[in-house]
Amino acid sequence: MCSLFRSSSVSRILLAFGMAVATASPVMMSIPASAQNAVPTLLTSTSKTTFSDIKADYWARPFIQAIVERNIIDGFADGTFRPNQPVKRAEFAVMLQKAFEQKRVRQLNAGGFKDVPPNYWAASAIKEAYETGFMPGYPANLFLPKQQVGKFEAIAALANGLGLTATAPTSNILNGYYTDAPIIPNYAADAVAAATQANLVVNYPNVKQLDPLEPLTRASAAALLYQALVWQERVEPLPGNITTANYVVGHAADASQNNLTTPHDVVTVTASNNSFSILTSLLKTAGLAVILQHPNNSLTIFAPTDEAFANLPEGTLEWLQQPENRETLIRILTYHVIPRKREMSELSVGKLKTFAGKPVNIQINSLTHQTTVNKAKIIQSNIQASNGIIHVINQVLIPPNINLSQK
């Protein structure tokens, strides 16, 4: 790790760059109290929905229960889920309609698809899946609603509909993560790479084998849709300490793989994601960006989303960006950074010292396995960078010696 980060004092770290930081008494300011932060829906394994063909140790059970609870995929009248049953294009369109509310990016022609009559059971879902950019049609104005969906097609559909783009070369991403990358159809490669970087892809039983040409099963559909909801911050990511999480691609990538797929440093990775525009701007304002970008670092960053910063008391962001308050900004930002790259599975209950000199408290709920940092929930984990790792949190962490509510 870079020697610049070995000091136990934030002041010493920043003095190395000519940045003097005082170790003054607690900082306080007068700002009106804010509303409570919005918390993503937590879907736990305590679901009342059970199926006779889904055993307690079934690999996709957490995904299935969560998706069924949200009424995105239904079970069958006989009490089964039929996890290995292939999904047809019409069925997948209905799943997409129930899962997402994306803006329309194109318009289906007035006559619609020739093979989808107006009274067809999935007609509205098919139209929406097409117009929101998730699913394409076929030549001759066909949709082929009864055709099975390939796994790669489902992954590409999610990437396209959610507007995902890769931040590294497509070939590097695919070859770094999948042993069968060469058989991914060329026209879907960019979309699959983008979905991979966004942690949407789930592979069972071998996380490195995509099986792109295999039919999408109902179990795999549940897994992909759940991970897409995680990316949207609408549900919690699976806890890193349960077996199912190991099938999420990128959850436990090795170092050589990370170098292939994520060549960028932690600051560049945050800058490439629209969810971290405020964090990136503040790092630059504080003069911390250049420090965190050092290639010899090994860091873990708990990264608040733009929404988390927006939920700070009114006027806080403007106050922190004033030159005279730069010291406080530095102390808050370094409170989100800990030494050493730590995967989600490496986080355990207890205190971890930050570069602000004050520790954060890690807690793991014994029932839901939800990991929290102080009171902030980790809503997405293991975003890889060349010199560290990023865990996304839904609240801004405030050091105990800083009070933003009173003078």
Short mmCIF file of C-alpha atoms in Angstrom, two decimals:
data_model
loop_
_atom_site.label_atom_id
_atom_site.label_comp_id
_atom_site.label_asym_id
_atom_site.label_seq_id
_atom_site.Cartn_x
_atom_site.Cartn_y
_atom_site.Cartn_z
CA MET A 1 0.00 0.00 0.00
CA CYS A 2 1.16 3.54 -0.71
CA SER A 3 3.23 4.91 2.14
CA LEU A 4 1.19 8.10 2.01
CA PHE A 5 -1.65 6.20 3.67
CA ARG A 6 0.31 4.50 6.43
CA SER A 7 -0.01 7.38 8.86
CA SER A 8 -2.68 7.08 11.51
CA SER A 9 -3.37 10.78 11.21
CA VAL A 10 -5.34 12.34 8.40
CA SER A 11 -3.36 15.51 8.99
CA ARG A 12 -0.09 13.74 8.23
CA ILE A 13 -1.57 12.13 5.14
CA LEU A 14 -2.66 15.44 3.71
CA LEU A 15 0.41 17.36 4.86
CA ALA A 16 2.38 15.14 2.50
CA PHE A 17 0.50 16.98 -0.26
CA GLY A 18 0.70 20.38 1.41
CA MET A 19 -2.78 20.13 2.85
CA ALA A 20 -2.94 21.24 6.47
CA VAL A 21 -5.81 19.77 8.44
CA ALA A 22 -6.40 20.84 12.00
CA THR A 23 -7.36 18.44 14.76
CA ALA A 24 -9.79 20.90 16.24
CA SER A 25 -12.77 20.38 18.49
CA PRO A 26 -16.04 19.08 17.01
CA VAL A 27 -17.33 21.11 14.06
CA MET A 28 -20.92 22.31 14.33
CA MET A 29 -23.23 24.28 12.07
CA SER A 30 -26.86 25.30 12.20
CA ILE A 31 -28.94 23.56 9.54
CA PRO A 32 -32.61 22.46 9.67
CA ALA A 33 -33.22 18.77 10.38
CA SER A 34 -33.73 16.65 7.28
CA ALA A 35 -36.29 14.00 6.55
CA GLN A 36 -35.44 10.38 7.12
CA ASN A 37 -33.43 8.73 4.35
CA ALA A 38 -35.38 6.55 1.97
CA VAL A 39 -34.37 2.93 2.43
CA PRO A 40 -34.54 0.39 -0.42
CA THR A 41 -37.00 -2.42 0.03
CA LEU A 42 -35.45 -5.31 1.95
CA LEU A 43 -36.64 -8.69 0.76
CA THR A 44 -35.75 -11.38 3.27
CA SER A 45 -35.87 -15.15 3.29
CA THR A 46 -38.83 -15.02 5.68
CA SER A 47 -41.21 -14.93 2.73
CA LYS A 48 -44.57 -16.64 3.20
CA THR A 49 -44.31 -17.88 -0.36
CA THR A 50 -43.03 -21.44 -0.52
CA PHE A 51 -42.97 -23.95 -3.34
CA SER A 52 -42.89 -27.72 -3.16
CA ASP A 53 -40.07 -27.92 -5.73
CA ILE A 54 -37.83 -25.27 -4.13
CA LYS A 55 -35.90 -26.79 -1.24
CA ALA A 56 -34.32 -24.72 1.51
CA ASP A 57 -30.85 -25.15 0.01
CA TYR A 58 -31.84 -24.58 -3.63
CA TRP A 59 -29.27 -22.25 -5.18
CA ALA A 60 -31.76 -19.65 -6.47
CA ARG A 61 -34.17 -19.71 -3.54
CA PRO A 62 -33.32 -16.20 -2.23
CA PHE A 63 -33.82 -14.74 -5.71
CA ILE A 64 -37.07 -16.64 -6.30
CA GLN A 65 -38.62 -15.68 -2.98
CA ALA A 66 -37.74 -12.02 -3.45
CA ILE A 67 -39.06 -11.83 -7.00
CA VAL A 68 -42.27 -13.70 -6.14
CA GLU A 69 -42.85 -11.35 -3.19
CA ARG A 70 -42.75 -8.44 -5.62
CA ASN A 71 -45.25 -10.22 -7.93
CA ILE A 72 -42.78 -10.16 -10.81
CA ILE A 73 -42.92 -13.92 -11.38
CA ASP A 74 -45.79 -16.11 -10.21
CA GLY A 75 -45.84 -19.70 -9.07
CA PHE A 76 -48.23 -22.30 -10.41
CA ALA A 77 -51.59 -23.39 -9.06
CA ASP A 78 -50.21 -26.77 -8.02
CA GLY A 79 -47.82 -25.11 -5.56
CA THR A 80 -44.72 -25.45 -7.74
CA PHE A 81 -42.37 -22.87 -9.21
CA ARG A 82 -40.81 -25.06 -11.93
CA PRO A 83 -37.40 -23.38 -11.73
CA ASN A 84 -35.90 -25.24 -14.69
CA GLN A 85 -38.73 -24.45 -17.09
CA PRO A 86 -37.55 -22.31 -20.05
CA VAL A 87 -38.96 -18.79 -20.34
CA LYS A 88 -40.69 -17.72 -23.55
CA ARG A 89 -40.37 -14.24 -25.02
CA ALA A 90 -43.93 -13.27 -24.12
CA GLU A 91 -43.39 -14.45 -20.55
CA PHE A 92 -40.16 -12.50 -20.24
CA ALA A 93 -41.89 -9.38 -21.54
CA VAL A 94 -44.47 -9.71 -18.77
CA MET A 95 -41.72 -10.09 -16.17
CA LEU A 96 -40.05 -6.93 -17.45
CA GLN A 97 -43.33 -5.03 -17.37
CA LYS A 98 -43.89 -6.01 -13.74
CA ALA A 99 -40.31 -5.28 -12.68
CA PHE A 100 -39.53 -1.92 -14.28
CA GLU A 101 -41.02 1.45 -15.12
CA GLN A 102 -38.60 2.73 -17.74
CA LYS A 103 -39.23 5.61 -20.12
CA ARG A 104 -40.22 4.76 -23.66
CA VAL A 105 -37.39 5.29 -26.14
CA ARG A 106 -39.16 4.25 -29.35
CA GLN A 107 -42.65 3.61 -30.64
CA LEU A 108 -44.17 0.43 -32.00
CA ASN A 109 -45.89 0.95 -35.32
CA ALA A 110 -49.65 1.37 -35.28
CA GLY A 111 -50.34 -2.18 -36.39
CA GLY A 112 -48.07 -3.75 -33.80
CA PHE A 113 -46.30 -7.05 -34.37
CA LYS A 114 -48.01 -9.31 -36.91
CA ASP A 115 -47.83 -12.33 -34.60
CA VAL A 116 -49.19 -10.51 -31.53
CA PRO A 117 -52.95 -9.90 -31.90
CA PRO A 118 -54.43 -6.97 -29.94
CA ASN A 119 -56.24 -9.39 -27.63
CA TYR A 120 -53.14 -11.55 -27.01
CA TRP A 121 -52.67 -12.15 -23.29
CA ALA A 122 -49.24 -10.46 -23.21
CA ALA A 123 -49.83 -7.79 -25.89
CA SER A 124 -49.43 -4.77 -23.62
CA ALA A 125 -46.28 -6.18 -21.99
CA ILE A 126 -44.73 -6.98 -25.37
CA LYS A 127 -45.42 -3.46 -26.61
CA GLU A 128 -43.90 -1.96 -23.46
CA ALA A 129 -40.84 -4.24 -23.57
CA TYR A 130 -40.21 -3.10 -27.13
CA GLU A 131 -40.88 0.60 -26.61
CA THR A 132 -38.72 0.84 -23.47
CA GLY A 133 -35.79 -0.69 -25.32
CA PHE A 134 -35.60 -3.98 -23.45
CA MET A 135 -36.61 -6.38 -26.22
CA PRO A 136 -36.21 -6.10 -29.99
CA GLY A 137 -38.50 -7.42 -32.65
CA TYR A 138 -37.59 -9.68 -35.57
CA PRO A 139 -37.58 -9.07 -39.33
CA ALA A 140 -40.94 -9.04 -41.11
CA ASN A 141 -42.49 -7.25 -38.13
CA LEU A 142 -42.51 -10.35 -35.91
CA PHE A 143 -41.99 -10.73 -32.16
CA LEU A 144 -42.07 -14.55 -31.88
CA PRO A 145 -43.80 -14.54 -28.47
CA LYS A 146 -43.63 -18.31 -28.04
CA GLN A 147 -39.92 -18.59 -28.78
CA GLN A 148 -37.65 -19.43 -25.84
CA VAL A 149 -35.36 -16.68 -24.57
CA GLY A 150 -31.63 -17.41 -24.61
CA LYS A 151 -29.71 -16.50 -21.48
CA PHE A 152 -27.53 -14.03 -23.37
CA GLU A 153 -30.67 -12.43 -24.84
CA ALA A 154 -32.13 -11.86 -21.39
CA ILE A 155 -28.88 -10.34 -20.13
CA ALA A 156 -28.62 -8.09 -23.19
CA ALA A 157 -32.26 -7.06 -22.80
CA LEU A 158 -31.66 -5.90 -19.24
CA ALA A 159 -28.51 -4.02 -20.19
CA ASN A 160 -30.24 -2.27 -23.08
CA GLY A 161 -33.41 -1.42 -21.20
CA LEU A 162 -31.51 -0.05 -18.21
CA GLY A 163 -29.08 1.88 -20.39
CA LEU A 164 -25.94 0.15 -19.11
CA THR A 165 -22.56 0.78 -20.72
CA ALA A 166 -19.20 -0.85 -20.02
CA THR A 167 -16.25 1.20 -18.75
CA ALA A 168 -13.58 -1.21 -19.99
CA PRO A 169 -12.95 -2.98 -23.32
CA THR A 170 -15.66 -5.55 -24.00
CA SER A 171 -13.21 -8.34 -24.82
CA ASN A 172 -11.30 -7.76 -21.58
CA ILE A 173 -14.45 -7.98 -19.51
CA LEU A 174 -15.87 -11.08 -21.19
CA ASN A 175 -12.59 -12.99 -21.41
CA GLY A 176 -11.74 -12.04 -17.86
CA TYR A 177 -14.97 -13.38 -16.39
CA TYR A 178 -16.16 -16.19 -18.67
CA THR A 179 -14.41 -19.32 -19.88
CA ASP A 180 -16.97 -19.59 -22.70
CA ALA A 181 -16.78 -15.95 -23.80
CA PRO A 182 -16.01 -16.84 -27.46
CA ILE A 183 -19.52 -18.24 -27.98
CA ILE A 184 -21.30 -15.07 -26.90
CA PRO A 185 -22.89 -13.68 -30.10
CA ASN A 186 -21.00 -10.61 -31.30
CA TYR A 187 -24.08 -8.43 -31.55
CA ALA A 188 -24.81 -8.93 -27.83
CA ALA A 189 -21.23 -8.75 -26.54
CA ASP A 190 -21.23 -5.07 -25.52
CA ALA A 191 -24.51 -5.44 -23.65
CA VAL A 192 -23.38 -8.60 -21.85
CA ALA A 193 -20.14 -6.87 -20.85
CA ALA A 194 -22.05 -3.90 -19.45
CA ALA A 195 -24.38 -6.16 -17.48
CA THR A 196 -21.38 -8.07 -16.15
CA GLN A 197 -19.76 -4.91 -14.82
CA ALA A 198 -23.05 -3.93 -13.19
CA ASN A 199 -23.17 -7.29 -11.35
CA LEU A 200 -26.39 -8.34 -13.08
CA VAL A 201 -25.16 -11.76 -14.22
CA VAL A 202 -25.64 -14.88 -12.11
CA ASN A 203 -24.09 -18.22 -13.14
CA TYR A 204 -24.83 -21.55 -11.48
CA PRO A 205 -23.11 -23.87 -10.73
CA ASN A 206 -19.89 -22.44 -12.21
CA VAL A 207 -19.71 -18.67 -11.86
CA LYS A 208 -17.13 -18.50 -14.68
CA GLN A 209 -19.33 -20.34 -17.19
CA LEU A 210 -22.02 -18.16 -18.75
CA ASP A 211 -23.71 -20.77 -20.96
CA PRO A 212 -25.02 -17.89 -23.08
CA LEU A 213 -26.83 -20.02 -25.65
CA GLU A 214 -28.77 -22.07 -23.11
CA PRO A 215 -32.47 -21.25 -22.63
CA LEU A 216 -33.24 -18.83 -19.83
CA THR A 217 -34.88 -20.75 -17.00
CA ARG A 218 -37.39 -19.35 -14.54
CA ALA A 219 -34.78 -19.62 -11.77
CA SER A 220 -32.18 -17.74 -13.79
CA ALA A 221 -34.76 -15.13 -14.76
CA ALA A 222 -35.48 -14.51 -11.08
CA ALA A 223 -31.75 -14.15 -10.39
CA LEU A 224 -31.12 -11.71 -13.24
CA LEU A 225 -34.16 -9.59 -12.43
CA TYR A 226 -33.22 -9.41 -8.77
CA GLN A 227 -29.71 -8.24 -9.59
CA ALA A 228 -31.16 -5.62 -11.91
CA LEU A 229 -33.27 -4.33 -9.02
CA VAL A 230 -30.12 -4.24 -6.90
CA TRP A 231 -28.46 -2.10 -9.55
CA GLN A 232 -31.43 0.27 -9.40
CA GLU A 233 -31.05 0.37 -5.59
CA ARG A 234 -34.62 -0.87 -5.17
CA VAL A 235 -33.62 -3.96 -3.19
CA GLU A 236 -30.68 -4.92 -1.04
CA PRO A 237 -27.84 -6.98 -2.54
CA LEU A 238 -27.64 -10.53 -1.27
CA PRO A 239 -25.51 -10.74 1.88
CA GLY A 240 -21.96 -11.70 1.01
CA ASN A 241 -21.89 -14.49 3.57
CA ILE A 242 -24.55 -16.71 1.97
CA THR A 243 -23.71 -19.31 -0.67
CA THR A 244 -26.02 -17.92 -3.35
CA ALA A 245 -24.05 -14.65 -3.45
CA ASN A 246 -21.05 -16.57 -4.78
CA TYR A 247 -22.90 -17.15 -8.07
CA VAL A 248 -23.18 -13.41 -8.76
CA VAL A 249 -20.48 -12.64 -11.32
CA GLY A 250 -17.96 -10.20 -9.92
CA HIS A 251 -18.81 -11.01 -6.32
CA ALA A 252 -15.48 -12.68 -5.65
CA ALA A 253 -13.28 -11.92 -8.64
CA ASP A 254 -9.59 -12.69 -8.24
CA ALA A 255 -6.91 -10.05 -8.56
CA SER A 256 -5.79 -10.98 -12.06
CA GLN A 257 -9.38 -10.83 -13.24
CA ASN A 258 -9.87 -7.42 -11.71
CA ASN A 259 -6.83 -6.09 -13.58
CA LEU A 260 -8.35 -7.29 -16.84
CA THR A 261 -11.88 -6.04 -16.30
CA THR A 262 -11.49 -2.95 -14.17
CA PRO A 263 -8.24 -1.15 -15.06
CA HIS A 264 -9.40 2.10 -13.46
CA ASP A 265 -8.68 3.43 -9.98
CA VAL A 266 -11.40 3.98 -7.37
CA VAL A 267 -11.93 7.64 -8.27
CA THR A 268 -12.21 6.94 -12.00
CA VAL A 269 -14.69 4.14 -11.31
CA THR A 270 -16.91 6.44 -9.23
CA ALA A 271 -16.60 9.18 -11.84
CA SER A 272 -17.87 6.80 -14.53
CA ASN A 273 -21.06 6.05 -12.57
CA ASN A 274 -23.84 8.64 -12.54
CA SER A 275 -24.81 7.55 -9.02
CA PHE A 276 -21.60 9.04 -7.61
CA SER A 277 -21.40 12.44 -9.32
CA ILE A 278 -21.61 14.34 -6.01
CA LEU A 279 -19.04 12.12 -4.30
CA THR A 280 -16.63 12.53 -7.22
CA SER A 281 -17.08 16.30 -7.21
CA LEU A 282 -16.47 16.54 -3.46
CA LEU A 283 -13.32 14.41 -3.67
CA LYS A 284 -11.94 16.85 -6.22
CA THR A 285 -12.99 19.87 -4.17
CA ALA A 286 -11.25 18.44 -1.10
CA GLY A 287 -8.11 17.61 -3.06
CA LEU A 288 -8.45 13.93 -2.19
CA ALA A 289 -8.99 12.59 -5.70
CA VAL A 290 -5.31 12.58 -6.62
CA ILE A 291 -4.44 10.77 -3.37
CA LEU A 292 -7.05 8.06 -3.80
CA GLN A 293 -5.99 7.53 -7.42
CA HIS A 294 -2.46 6.44 -6.49
CA PRO A 295 -1.85 3.01 -8.14
CA ASN A 296 -0.11 1.55 -5.08
CA ASN A 297 -3.10 2.08 -2.81
CA SER A 298 -5.24 -0.74 -1.47
CA LEU A 299 -8.46 0.83 -0.24
CA THR A 300 -12.06 0.13 0.61
CA ILE A 301 -14.46 3.00 0.03
CA PHE A 302 -17.98 3.15 1.44
CA ALA A 303 -19.49 5.31 -1.31
CA PRO A 304 -22.69 7.29 -0.66
CA THR A 305 -24.96 7.72 -3.65
CA ASP A 306 -26.12 11.09 -4.94
CA GLU A 307 -29.45 10.38 -3.25
CA ALA A 308 -27.66 9.88 0.06
CA PHE A 309 -25.96 13.27 -0.25
CA ALA A 310 -29.27 14.87 -1.26
CA ASN A 311 -30.77 13.63 2.00
CA LEU A 312 -28.30 15.61 4.09
CA PRO A 313 -29.79 18.63 5.90
CA GLU A 314 -30.68 21.46 3.57
CA GLY A 315 -27.69 23.61 2.72
CA THR A 316 -25.07 21.11 3.90
CA LEU A 317 -23.52 20.44 0.50
CA GLU A 318 -23.16 24.12 -0.26
CA TRP A 319 -21.65 24.72 3.19
CA LEU A 320 -19.12 21.91 2.80
CA GLN A 321 -17.94 23.23 -0.56
CA GLN A 322 -17.00 26.63 0.82
CA PRO A 323 -13.19 27.04 1.09
CA GLU A 324 -13.30 27.82 4.81
CA ASN A 325 -15.04 24.48 5.48
CA ARG A 326 -12.62 22.33 3.49
CA GLU A 327 -11.18 20.80 6.67
CA THR A 328 -14.60 19.46 7.64
CA LEU A 329 -15.19 18.13 4.13
CA ILE A 330 -11.89 16.25 4.22
CA ARG A 331 -12.69 14.72 7.59
CA ILE A 332 -16.11 13.56 6.37
CA LEU A 333 -14.79 12.08 3.12
CA THR A 334 -11.85 10.26 4.72
CA TYR A 335 -14.32 8.80 7.22
CA HIS A 336 -15.62 6.74 4.28
CA VAL A 337 -12.22 5.18 3.46
CA ILE A 338 -10.51 2.29 5.25
CA PRO A 339 -7.13 0.65 4.59
CA ARG A 340 -6.90 -2.51 2.53
CA LYS A 341 -9.23 -3.86 -0.09
CA ARG A 342 -11.99 -5.79 1.70
CA GLU A 343 -14.57 -7.85 -0.15
CA MET A 344 -18.07 -7.92 1.34
CA SER A 345 -17.39 -11.41 2.68
CA GLU A 346 -14.38 -10.05 4.59
CA LEU A 347 -16.40 -7.53 6.57
CA SER A 348 -17.21 -8.76 10.06
CA VAL A 349 -18.93 -7.30 13.10
CA GLY A 350 -16.75 -4.76 14.87
CA LYS A 351 -14.97 -1.46 14.39
CA LEU A 352 -12.75 -0.53 11.45
CA LYS A 353 -10.47 2.47 11.64
CA THR A 354 -10.85 4.98 8.84
CA PHE A 355 -8.40 7.47 7.42
CA ALA A 356 -10.25 10.16 9.35
CA GLY A 357 -8.80 8.60 12.50
CA LYS A 358 -12.25 7.62 13.78
CA PRO A 359 -13.63 4.07 13.44
CA VAL A 360 -16.83 3.00 11.74
CA ASN A 361 -18.98 0.29 13.27
CA ILE A 362 -19.79 -2.75 11.11
CA GLN A 363 -22.94 -4.67 12.01
CA ILE A 364 -24.49 -7.73 10.32
CA ASN A 365 -28.14 -8.54 11.04
CA SER A 366 -28.36 -12.17 12.12
CA LEU A 367 -31.77 -12.65 10.47
CA THR A 368 -31.49 -10.70 7.22
CA HIS A 369 -27.67 -10.77 6.95
CA GLN A 370 -27.85 -7.09 6.02
CA THR A 371 -24.52 -5.36 6.56
CA THR A 372 -24.51 -1.80 7.89
CA VAL A 373 -21.75 0.75 8.38
CA ASN A 374 -22.82 2.79 11.38
CA LYS A 375 -26.47 3.25 10.37
CA ALA A 376 -25.90 3.18 6.61
CA LYS A 377 -26.89 0.08 4.67
CA ILE A 378 -24.62 -1.42 2.04
CA ILE A 379 -26.93 -1.53 -0.96
CA GLN A 380 -24.40 -2.72 -3.55
CA SER A 381 -21.10 -4.42 -2.90
CA ASN A 382 -17.80 -5.38 -4.47
CA ILE A 383 -17.46 -2.80 -7.24
CA GLN A 384 -13.92 -3.56 -8.32
CA ALA A 385 -11.17 -1.03 -9.06
CA SER A 386 -7.49 -1.41 -9.83
CA ASN A 387 -6.44 -0.05 -6.44
CA GLY A 388 -9.36 -0.95 -4.22
CA ILE A 389 -13.00 -1.85 -3.91
CA ILE A 390 -16.22 0.13 -3.48
CA HIS A 391 -19.28 -0.72 -1.41
CA VAL A 392 -22.29 1.52 -2.05
CA ILE A 393 -24.14 2.91 0.99
CA ASN A 394 -27.46 4.71 1.30
CA GLN A 395 -26.41 7.35 3.84
CA VAL A 396 -23.50 9.72 4.28
CA LEU A 397 -21.28 8.80 7.24
CA ILE A 398 -20.64 11.69 9.62
CA PRO A 399 -17.68 11.39 12.04
CA PRO A 400 -18.66 11.58 15.73
CA ASN A 401 -16.67 14.79 16.20
CA ILE A 402 -18.69 16.66 13.57
CA ASN A 403 -22.17 17.96 14.34
CA LEU A 404 -24.16 19.35 11.43
CA SER A 405 -27.31 20.16 13.39
CA GLN A 406 -26.25 22.77 15.93
CA LYS A 407 -23.64 25.44 16.59
#
